[in-house]
Amino acid sequence: MSFTDYLENGFDRLETLLPLALVPFFSTFLHFDNLRKATTISGYHFGATFRFPTAIPTFWTFVSLPNGPSGVHVSPLLFLAPVTIIVESVLSAGYLGSVRDAVETGDYDFARNAKEYFLPLLGYTALVWVVLLLSFSVGVVFPPLLFVALPVLLVLSYLFYGAPFLVVVDDRSLGEALRRSNRLARGESNTETTYASFGIGYLVFVFVASIVGTLFINFGIFGIVVGALVSAPVAVALTAAAVEFFIDVRRSSSGTVPAVSGPSDGSIGEHPTDSNRTDNNPNGDDPFDGEY
């Protein structure tokens, strides 16, 4: 299937997945620095952004924030990072696991998934923050290096965007998921839609959507709340598309024929059995982004 097919299936599943839209909606307001920037702009702001898949797309996924004053600046809200990392890890574990269950069985248990995948996704979220802090620390010491750091961050976001999905879909450790994501990014795939083409399709969709999404921040906190409400179902559909793609990658790696899945209906509670999964031992606002 193409990226468009995966995305269409994601929207078809919204009836089952709509309660999970609370996660991207709530997560929007965990990005305190984005809130500060968006509510302090002067005049009108227009722009577009592009991002590869992230564990929890939020309203900020579809927003190009205005640039601040020239130079490197440390956010005054940086001290809140540990709280944000922990809460986002709990939410991403329950969210991705529940979307995976819904795609495969129609049922999901958010609490069970949050407990099962919290530690590896905590490691992933913390790793992303560490990479970002190191990159911008280099920029503080020697600002011209930022012109090198930003392309490097974009490449890293491409190579490892699959890691949080692989943790959940394949039941892999974080280290295994990172290695597997890197191999898929380098061309190891038997599916019709490759890791690269799915990532590019996602990136293009976000780019187009962000042209509209960025307009919301011109209306202050009211615009942010409305934008978060409007974008939350879109975020869920994008996540469902990414999860189904990685399920098909898993099936193709295990020698089974990927199923062309349609919308599923079901109730909350049941966890997929081991027979629904294949453990393939090898041997996830995405903070990595670009804006115009």
mmCIF file of N, CA, C and O in Angstrom, residues 20 75 81 104 135 170 173 196 202 228 236 282:
data_model
loop_
_atom_site.group_PDB
_atom_site.id
_atom_site.type_symbol
_atom_site.label_atom_id
_atom_site.label_comp_id
_atom_site.label_asym_id
_atom_site.label_seq_id
_atom_site.Cartn_x
_atom_site.Cartn_y
_atom_site.Cartn_z
ATOM 1 N N LEU A 20 -8.745 8.081 21.871
ATOM 2 C CA LEU A 20 -7.308 8.289 22.006
ATOM 3 C C LEU A 20 -6.876 9.675 21.536
ATOM 4 O O LEU A 20 -5.736 10.087 21.775
ATOM 5 N N SER A 75 15.714 28.208 27.082
ATOM 6 C CA SER A 75 14.336 28.414 27.498
ATOM 7 C C SER A 75 14.251 28.592 29.016
ATOM 8 O O SER A 75 14.855 27.829 29.771
ATOM 9 N N ALA A 81 11.590 20.122 32.016
ATOM 10 C CA ALA A 81 11.858 19.013 31.093
ATOM 11 C C ALA A 81 11.683 17.631 31.732
ATOM 12 O O ALA A 81 11.082 16.748 31.112
ATOM 13 N N GLU A 104 -4.807 -4.202 15.085
ATOM 14 C CA GLU A 104 -4.720 -5.659 14.946
ATOM 15 C C GLU A 104 -5.964 -6.391 15.424
ATOM 16 O O GLU A 104 -6.318 -7.435 14.867
ATOM 17 N N SER A 135 23.215 19.250 21.099
ATOM 18 C CA SER A 135 23.336 20.004 19.850
ATOM 19 C C SER A 135 23.301 21.501 20.098
ATOM 20 O O SER A 135 24.124 22.258 19.578
ATOM 21 N N ASP A 170 6.828 -4.574 17.441
ATOM 22 C CA ASP A 170 7.643 -5.796 17.444
ATOM 23 C C ASP A 170 8.016 -6.277 18.831
ATOM 24 O O ASP A 170 8.725 -7.274 18.969
ATOM 25 N N SER A 173 13.370 -4.289 22.466
ATOM 26 C CA SER A 173 14.013 -3.370 23.392
ATOM 27 C C SER A 173 14.344 -2.089 22.636
ATOM 28 O O SER A 173 14.324 -2.055 21.406
ATOM 29 N N ALA A 196 11.565 4.834 3.611
ATOM 30 C CA ALA A 196 11.829 6.166 3.051
ATOM 31 C C ALA A 196 10.571 6.776 2.445
ATOM 32 O O ALA A 196 10.242 7.947 2.697
ATOM 33 N N TYR A 202 4.634 11.128 4.835
ATOM 34 C CA TYR A 202 4.260 11.741 6.113
ATOM 35 C C TYR A 202 4.736 13.191 6.139
ATOM 36 O O TYR A 202 3.996 14.111 6.507
ATOM 37 N N ALA A 228 -5.724 22.597 18.608
ATOM 38 C CA ALA A 228 -5.473 21.309 19.254
ATOM 39 C C ALA A 228 -6.668 20.372 19.101
ATOM 40 O O ALA A 228 -6.503 19.158 18.886
ATOM 41 N N VAL A 236 -4.265 11.219 15.381
ATOM 42 C CA VAL A 236 -4.564 9.796 15.617
ATOM 43 C C VAL A 236 -4.532 9.018 14.304
ATOM 44 O O VAL A 236 -3.995 7.904 14.235
ATOM 45 N N PRO A 282 16.606 -8.307 15.915
ATOM 46 C CA PRO A 282 17.584 -7.925 14.913
ATOM 47 C C PRO A 282 18.926 -8.522 15.208
ATOM 48 O O PRO A 282 19.253 -8.783 16.327
#
